[in-house]
């Protein structure tokens, strides 16, 4: 493992999380500074960068093909620094939102590249570990930001935006440590033709997860103010717990994936549901801290797990395209989160910010139940697709363990005599075998038991 390259890549992850959530502890103070502005507009200070990240994530893929990762990354970080620090001098909500939009443009260029560099330079278990560390680095910066922003914003909300000076250090590190790369000649349209259909479902999952996750950074400071929980700097404590939990889950992600395998994503959703159950019934500071920490921990599991699923399903230019769409889904989910939750509250007649947490607790609980039911039903009728080559009466099977190891990419080569296995030929490339997943695991590389 190239330690300098790893350090450079992880430093990029440290600033991407700050595009929106870094100034979350300052929201209540910004709201006090602009009493004539509604809560929805104040929340836009957090969510507006996400809206601009979406198109620039797609632009990033095109620019990388033409100029290479490093040049596009440097340009993105410079734009990020300008948009991040300029609100220090903003005197109106309009100026503040304009600079936040510019910050989003820079972050949109950065986001796909940070994950592409991991996918290109690391493989297998190491890729999963570095992806987890990437999430941990994001949360580590979030922890630092929450400790710095809360006291600064209590003096003057303008000062909270000095946190974006960290990006100057990241710019210097990547100029020095990140090697130059050549532009990719593959046409973007050609890459899209190899885009696996399954990846779109993962991208949809990324969007929905971010709609749910972003309710904490967008609402918790305002929720505590509404409910009279804690004092002026308590929101910083809550966001710190939120970020620390995510940092821990990123560090132990590879262990969790070994334990829970294809149930890792469901584990993350279940923990997030529990976090919102606690938040929806919280009337004191400690339950708010506990609930927020669980949501942070869950996202530290979910976000890198979904990215690993995407990078295992595609490679090369197709991977860059998939990660661009993933970044779009991530930040579209963050931008839509307040509006989706407000619409859901209006639908059921809830008014307070507590209703956001209640709706998410119910929705995520239902999602876990549905997932378990579907998983149980599929376990009785597993169907695995395998590529094969034939030589007279012998088949060479390349078997991807769909139920147990699809997300880790374990591939087994199996040999069959035609008389010992019932094969249903669908085409020249694919056969389907009905089997028991458990027996697939037991037989490993030597044999294959069929029901």
PDB file of N, CA, C and O in Angstrom, residues 243-293:
ATOM      1  N   UNK A 243     -20.632  12.689  14.812  1.00  0.00           N
ATOM      2  CA  UNK A 243     -19.456  12.492  13.977  1.00  0.00           C
ATOM      3  C   UNK A 243     -18.513  11.435  14.556  1.00  0.00           C
ATOM      4  O   UNK A 243     -17.947  10.621  13.824  1.00  0.00           O
ATOM      5  N   UNK A 244     -18.325  11.435  15.883  1.00  0.00           N
ATOM      6  CA  UNK A 244     -17.441  10.448  16.510  1.00  0.00           C
ATOM      7  C   UNK A 244     -17.951   9.029  16.261  1.00  0.00           C
ATOM      8  O   UNK A 244     -17.169   8.111  15.967  1.00  0.00           O
ATOM      9  N   UNK A 245     -19.264   8.837  16.365  1.00  0.00           N
ATOM     10  CA  UNK A 245     -19.838   7.507  16.113  1.00  0.00           C
ATOM     11  C   UNK A 245     -19.595   7.069  14.674  1.00  0.00           C
ATOM     12  O   UNK A 245     -19.269   5.903  14.409  1.00  0.00           O
ATOM     13  N   UNK A 246     -19.742   8.006  13.730  1.00  0.00           N
ATOM     14  CA  UNK A 246     -19.454   7.682  12.333  1.00  0.00           C
ATOM     15  C   UNK A 246     -17.987   7.369  12.104  1.00  0.00           C
ATOM     16  O   UNK A 246     -17.648   6.473  11.312  1.00  0.00           O
ATOM     17  N   UNK A 247     -17.105   8.073  12.794  1.00  0.00           N
ATOM     18  CA  UNK A 247     -15.671   7.811  12.713  1.00  0.00           C
ATOM     19  C   UNK A 247     -15.358   6.389  13.183  1.00  0.00           C
ATOM     20  O   UNK A 247     -14.619   5.644  12.525  1.00  0.00           O
ATOM     21  N   UNK A 248     -15.948   5.986  14.288  1.00  0.00           N
ATOM     22  CA  UNK A 248     -15.717   4.641  14.832  1.00  0.00           C
ATOM     23  C   UNK A 248     -16.221   3.573  13.874  1.00  0.00           C
ATOM     24  O   UNK A 248     -15.536   2.573  13.609  1.00  0.00           O
ATOM     25  N   UNK A 249     -17.423   3.769  13.335  1.00  0.00           N
ATOM     26  CA  UNK A 249     -17.979   2.753  12.426  1.00  0.00           C
ATOM     27  C   UNK A 249     -17.158   2.629  11.155  1.00  0.00           C
ATOM     28  O   UNK A 249     -17.026   1.541  10.595  1.00  0.00           O
ATOM     29  N   UNK A 250     -16.565   3.744  10.688  1.00  0.00           N
ATOM     30  CA  UNK A 250     -15.691   3.664   9.522  1.00  0.00           C
ATOM     31  C   UNK A 250     -14.443   2.846   9.794  1.00  0.00           C
ATOM     32  O   UNK A 250     -13.982   2.088   8.933  1.00  0.00           O
ATOM     33  N   UNK A 251     -13.904   2.980  10.992  1.00  0.00           N
ATOM     34  CA  UNK A 251     -12.699   2.226  11.348  1.00  0.00           C
ATOM     35  C   UNK A 251     -12.963   0.724  11.440  1.00  0.00           C
ATOM     36  O   UNK A 251     -12.089  -0.083  11.115  1.00  0.00           O
ATOM     37  N   UNK A 252     -14.146   0.340  11.905  1.00  0.00           N
ATOM     38  CA  UNK A 252     -14.438  -1.088  12.115  1.00  0.00           C
ATOM     39  C   UNK A 252     -15.308  -1.670  10.994  1.00  0.00           C
ATOM     40  O   UNK A 252     -15.807  -2.785  11.124  1.00  0.00           O
ATOM     41  N   UNK A 253     -15.471  -0.915   9.906  1.00  0.00           N
ATOM     42  CA  UNK A 253     -16.354  -1.381   8.829  1.00  0.00           C
ATOM     43  C   UNK A 253     -15.938  -2.742   8.288  1.00  0.00           C
ATOM     44  O   UNK A 253     -16.783  -3.613   8.055  1.00  0.00           O
ATOM     45  N   UNK A 254     -14.634  -2.939   8.054  1.00  0.00           N
ATOM     46  CA  UNK A 254     -14.191  -4.216   7.482  1.00  0.00           C
ATOM     47  C   UNK A 254     -14.541  -5.383   8.406  1.00  0.00           C
ATOM     48  O   UNK A 254     -14.875  -6.481   7.935  1.00  0.00           O
ATOM     49  N   UNK A 255     -14.494  -5.160   9.717  1.00  0.00           N
ATOM     50  CA  UNK A 255     -14.871  -6.208  10.675  1.00  0.00           C
ATOM     51  C   UNK A 255     -16.380  -6.470  10.591  1.00  0.00           C
ATOM     52  O   UNK A 255     -16.820  -7.634  10.568  1.00  0.00           O
ATOM     53  N   UNK A 256     -17.176  -5.418  10.538  1.00  0.00           N
ATOM     54  CA  UNK A 256     -18.637  -5.573  10.438  1.00  0.00           C
ATOM     55  C   UNK A 256     -19.022  -6.310   9.166  1.00  0.00           C
ATOM     56  O   UNK A 256     -19.932  -7.145   9.175  1.00  0.00           O
ATOM     57  N   UNK A 257     -18.324  -6.016   8.078  1.00  0.00           N
ATOM     58  CA  UNK A 257     -18.637  -6.692   6.808  1.00  0.00           C
ATOM     59  C   UNK A 257     -18.297  -8.176   6.862  1.00  0.00           C
ATOM     60  O   UNK A 257     -18.972  -8.991   6.234  1.00  0.00           O
ATOM     61  N   UNK A 258     -17.250  -8.524   7.583  1.00  0.00           N
ATOM     62  CA  UNK A 258     -16.926  -9.952   7.737  1.00  0.00           C
ATOM     63  C   UNK A 258     -17.978 -10.664   8.568  1.00  0.00           C
ATOM     64  O   UNK A 258     -18.311 -11.820   8.305  1.00  0.00           O
ATOM     65  N   UNK A 259     -18.511  -9.992   9.572  1.00  0.00           N
ATOM     66  CA  UNK A 259     -19.512 -10.604  10.445  1.00  0.00           C
ATOM     67  C   UNK A 259     -20.882 -10.696   9.784  1.00  0.00           C
ATOM     68  O   UNK A 259     -21.559 -11.721   9.876  1.00  0.00           O
ATOM     69  N   UNK A 260     -21.305  -9.634   9.136  1.00  0.00           N
ATOM     70  CA  UNK A 260     -22.694  -9.558   8.645  1.00  0.00           C
ATOM     71  C   UNK A 260     -22.825  -9.772   7.140  1.00  0.00           C
ATOM     72  O   UNK A 260     -23.945  -9.914   6.640  1.00  0.00           O
ATOM     73  N   UNK A 261     -21.733  -9.726   6.402  1.00  0.00           N
ATOM     74  CA  UNK A 261     -21.703 -10.015   4.963  1.00  0.00           C
ATOM     75  C   UNK A 261     -22.801  -9.258   4.226  1.00  0.00           C
ATOM     76  O   UNK A 261     -22.855  -8.031   4.299  1.00  0.00           O
ATOM     77  N   UNK A 262     -23.713  -9.938   3.554  1.00  0.00           N
ATOM     78  CA  UNK A 262     -24.735  -9.233   2.769  1.00  0.00           C
ATOM     79  C   UNK A 262     -25.799  -8.562   3.636  1.00  0.00           C
ATOM     80  O   UNK A 262     -26.653  -7.853   3.121  1.00  0.00           O
ATOM     81  N   UNK A 263     -25.761  -8.793   4.934  1.00  0.00           N
ATOM     82  CA  UNK A 263     -26.699  -8.126   5.839  1.00  0.00           C
ATOM     83  C   UNK A 263     -26.133  -6.821   6.408  1.00  0.00           C
ATOM     84  O   UNK A 263     -26.758  -6.208   7.266  1.00  0.00           O
ATOM     85  N   UNK A 264     -24.962  -6.401   5.927  1.00  0.00           N
ATOM     86  CA  UNK A 264     -24.337  -5.187   6.458  1.00  0.00           C
ATOM     87  C   UNK A 264     -25.199  -3.958   6.226  1.00  0.00           C
ATOM     88  O   UNK A 264     -25.363  -3.123   7.117  1.00  0.00           O
ATOM     89  N   UNK A 265     -25.751  -3.839   5.018  1.00  0.00           N
ATOM     90  CA  UNK A 265     -26.596  -2.688   4.707  1.00  0.00           C
ATOM     91  C   UNK A 265     -27.845  -2.691   5.588  1.00  0.00           C
ATOM     92  O   UNK A 265     -28.253  -1.651   6.125  1.00  0.00           O
ATOM     93  N   UNK A 266     -28.444  -3.871   5.767  1.00  0.00           N
ATOM     94  CA  UNK A 266     -29.627  -3.958   6.620  1.00  0.00           C
ATOM     95  C   UNK A 266     -29.284  -3.581   8.067  1.00  0.00           C
ATOM     96  O   UNK A 266     -30.076  -2.932   8.757  1.00  0.00           O
ATOM     97  N   UNK A 267     -28.097  -3.967   8.525  1.00  0.00           N
ATOM     98  CA  UNK A 267     -27.645  -3.591   9.868  1.00  0.00           C
ATOM     99  C   UNK A 267     -27.608  -2.070  10.005  1.00  0.00           C
ATOM    100  O   UNK A 267     -28.090  -1.512  11.000  1.00  0.00           O
ATOM    101  N   UNK A 268     -27.057  -1.406   8.991  1.00  0.00           N
ATOM    102  CA  UNK A 268     -26.986   0.044   9.028  1.00  0.00           C
ATOM    103  C   UNK A 268     -28.356   0.690   9.097  1.00  0.00           C
ATOM    104  O   UNK A 268     -28.578   1.638   9.859  1.00  0.00           O
ATOM    105  N   UNK A 269     -29.290   0.190   8.299  1.00  0.00           N
ATOM    106  CA  UNK A 269     -30.650   0.738   8.297  1.00  0.00           C
ATOM    107  C   UNK A 269     -31.324   0.512   9.649  1.00  0.00           C
ATOM    108  O   UNK A 269     -32.020   1.402  10.172  1.00  0.00           O
ATOM    109  N   UNK A 270     -31.120  -0.663  10.240  1.00  0.00           N
ATOM    110  CA  UNK A 270     -31.733  -0.971  11.539  1.00  0.00           C
ATOM    111  C   UNK A 270     -31.193  -0.057  12.633  1.00  0.00           C
ATOM    112  O   UNK A 270     -31.945   0.438  13.484  1.00  0.00           O
ATOM    113  N   UNK A 271     -29.884   0.196  12.627  1.00  0.00           N
ATOM    114  CA  UNK A 271     -29.293   1.090  13.634  1.00  0.00           C
ATOM    115  C   UNK A 271     -29.814   2.509  13.451  1.00  0.00           C
ATOM    116  O   UNK A 271     -30.109   3.213  14.423  1.00  0.00           O
ATOM    117  N   UNK A 272     -29.945   2.955  12.199  1.00  0.00           N
ATOM    118  CA  UNK A 272     -30.486   4.286  11.946  1.00  0.00           C
ATOM    119  C   UNK A 272     -31.924   4.394  12.441  1.00  0.00           C
ATOM    120  O   UNK A 272     -32.328   5.406  13.030  1.00  0.00           O
ATOM    121  N   UNK A 273     -32.720   3.352  12.207  1.00  0.00           N
ATOM    122  CA  UNK A 273     -34.109   3.348  12.688  1.00  0.00           C
ATOM    123  C   UNK A 273     -34.149   3.487  14.207  1.00  0.00           C
ATOM    124  O   UNK A 273     -34.946   4.260  14.751  1.00  0.00           O
ATOM    125  N   UNK A 274     -33.273   2.757  14.904  1.00  0.00           N
ATOM    126  CA  UNK A 274     -33.226   2.839  16.368  1.00  0.00           C
ATOM    127  C   UNK A 274     -32.850   4.249  16.820  1.00  0.00           C
ATOM    128  O   UNK A 274     -33.412   4.785  17.790  1.00  0.00           O
ATOM    129  N   UNK A 275     -31.910   4.866  16.116  1.00  0.00           N
ATOM    130  CA  UNK A 275     -31.511   6.226  16.447  1.00  0.00           C
ATOM    131  C   UNK A 275     -32.665   7.208  16.353  1.00  0.00           C
ATOM    132  O   UNK A 275     -32.848   8.055  17.241  1.00  0.00           O
ATOM    133  N   UNK A 276     -33.481   7.067  15.318  1.00  0.00           N
ATOM    134  CA  UNK A 276     -34.612   7.990  15.160  1.00  0.00           C
ATOM    135  C   UNK A 276     -35.747   7.672  16.139  1.00  0.00           C
ATOM    136  O   UNK A 276     -36.512   8.565  16.508  1.00  0.00           O
ATOM    137  N   UNK A 277     -35.862   6.426  16.552  1.00  0.00           N
ATOM    138  CA  UNK A 277     -36.825   6.094  17.615  1.00  0.00           C
ATOM    139  C   UNK A 277     -36.461   6.854  18.889  1.00  0.00           C
ATOM    140  O   UNK A 277     -37.328   7.446  19.561  1.00  0.00           O
ATOM    141  N   UNK A 278     -35.179   6.852  19.222  1.00  0.00           N
ATOM    142  CA  UNK A 278     -34.730   7.557  20.436  1.00  0.00           C
ATOM    143  C   UNK A 278     -34.925   9.062  20.283  1.00  0.00           C
ATOM    144  O   UNK A 278     -35.410   9.739  21.201  1.00  0.00           O
ATOM    145  N   UNK A 279     -34.568   9.626  19.128  1.00  0.00           N
ATOM    146  CA  UNK A 279     -34.713  11.062  18.912  1.00  0.00           C
ATOM    147  C   UNK A 279     -36.177  11.498  18.953  1.00  0.00           C
ATOM    148  O   UNK A 279     -36.496  12.572  19.467  1.00  0.00           O
ATOM    149  N   UNK A 280     -37.054  10.662  18.421  1.00  0.00           N
ATOM    150  CA  UNK A 280     -38.477  11.039  18.376  1.00  0.00           C
ATOM    151  C   UNK A 280     -39.103  11.094  19.761  1.00  0.00           C
ATOM    152  O   UNK A 280     -40.146  11.717  19.951  1.00  0.00           O
ATOM    153  N   UNK A 281     -38.466  10.465  20.743  1.00  0.00           N
ATOM    154  CA  UNK A 281     -39.001  10.473  22.109  1.00  0.00           C
ATOM    155  C   UNK A 281     -38.083  11.196  23.087  1.00  0.00           C
ATOM    156  O   UNK A 281     -38.201  11.027  24.300  1.00  0.00           O
ATOM    157  N   UNK A 282     -37.147  12.015  22.557  1.00  0.00           N
ATOM    158  CA  UNK A 282     -36.151  12.677  23.400  1.00  0.00           C
ATOM    159  C   UNK A 282     -36.671  14.015  23.920  1.00  0.00           C
ATOM    160  O   UNK A 282     -37.176  14.840  23.153  1.00  0.00           O
ATOM    161  N   UNK A 283     -36.519  14.215  25.234  1.00  0.00           N
ATOM    162  CA  UNK A 283     -36.878  15.497  25.859  1.00  0.00           C
ATOM    163  C   UNK A 283     -35.731  16.038  26.714  1.00  0.00           C
ATOM    164  O   UNK A 283     -35.911  17.014  27.439  1.00  0.00           O
ATOM    165  N   UNK A 284     -34.570  15.411  26.640  1.00  0.00           N
ATOM    166  CA  UNK A 284     -33.398  15.840  27.393  1.00  0.00           C
ATOM    167  C   UNK A 284     -32.164  15.688  26.502  1.00  0.00           C
ATOM    168  O   UNK A 284     -32.224  15.068  25.427  1.00  0.00           O
ATOM    169  N   UNK A 285     -31.048  16.231  26.943  1.00  0.00           N
ATOM    170  CA  UNK A 285     -29.850  16.267  26.107  1.00  0.00           C
ATOM    171  C   UNK A 285     -29.280  14.882  25.830  1.00  0.00           C
ATOM    172  O   UNK A 285     -28.909  14.583  24.688  1.00  0.00           O
ATOM    173  N   UNK A 286     -29.200  14.016  26.837  1.00  0.00           N
ATOM    174  CA  UNK A 286     -28.550  12.724  26.651  1.00  0.00           C
ATOM    175  C   UNK A 286     -29.242  11.836  25.621  1.00  0.00           C
ATOM    176  O   UNK A 286     -28.568  11.210  24.794  1.00  0.00           O
ATOM    177  N   UNK A 287     -30.587  11.730  25.618  1.00  0.00           N
ATOM    178  CA  UNK A 287     -31.223  10.960  24.547  1.00  0.00           C
ATOM    179  C   UNK A 287     -30.966  11.542  23.153  1.00  0.00           C
ATOM    180  O   UNK A 287     -30.828  10.784  22.186  1.00  0.00           O
ATOM    181  N   UNK A 288     -30.887  12.868  23.051  1.00  0.00           N
ATOM    182  CA  UNK A 288     -30.573  13.487  21.759  1.00  0.00           C
ATOM    183  C   UNK A 288     -29.163  13.089  21.319  1.00  0.00           C
ATOM    184  O   UNK A 288     -28.933  12.756  20.151  1.00  0.00           O
ATOM    185  N   UNK A 289     -28.225  13.102  22.270  1.00  0.00           N
ATOM    186  CA  UNK A 289     -26.847  12.690  21.969  1.00  0.00           C
ATOM    187  C   UNK A 289     -26.809  11.225  21.537  1.00  0.00           C
ATOM    188  O   UNK A 289     -26.178  10.868  20.529  1.00  0.00           O
ATOM    189  N   UNK A 290     -27.514  10.362  22.270  1.00  0.00           N
ATOM    190  CA  UNK A 290     -27.505   8.924  21.960  1.00  0.00           C
ATOM    191  C   UNK A 290     -28.133   8.635  20.613  1.00  0.00           C
ATOM    192  O   UNK A 290     -27.584   7.871  19.797  1.00  0.00           O
ATOM    193  N   UNK A 291     -29.297   9.238  20.355  1.00  0.00           N
ATOM    194  CA  UNK A 291     -29.974   9.007  19.081  1.00  0.00           C
ATOM    195  C   UNK A 291     -29.146   9.503  17.911  1.00  0.00           C
ATOM    196  O   UNK A 291     -29.028   8.819  16.876  1.00  0.00           O
ATOM    197  N   UNK A 292     -28.564  10.687  18.043  1.00  0.00           N
ATOM    198  CA  UNK A 292     -27.735  11.244  16.969  1.00  0.00           C
ATOM    199  C   UNK A 292     -26.497  10.376  16.731  1.00  0.00           C
ATOM    200  O   UNK A 292     -26.082  10.178  15.583  1.00  0.00           O
ATOM    201  N   UNK A 293     -25.914   9.862  17.807  1.00  0.00           N
ATOM    202  CA  UNK A 293     -24.734   8.999  17.671  1.00  0.00           C
ATOM    203  C   UNK A 293     -25.069   7.721  16.897  1.00  0.00           C
ATOM    204  O   UNK A 293     -24.289   7.269  16.048  1.00  0.00           O
TER     205      UNK A 293
END
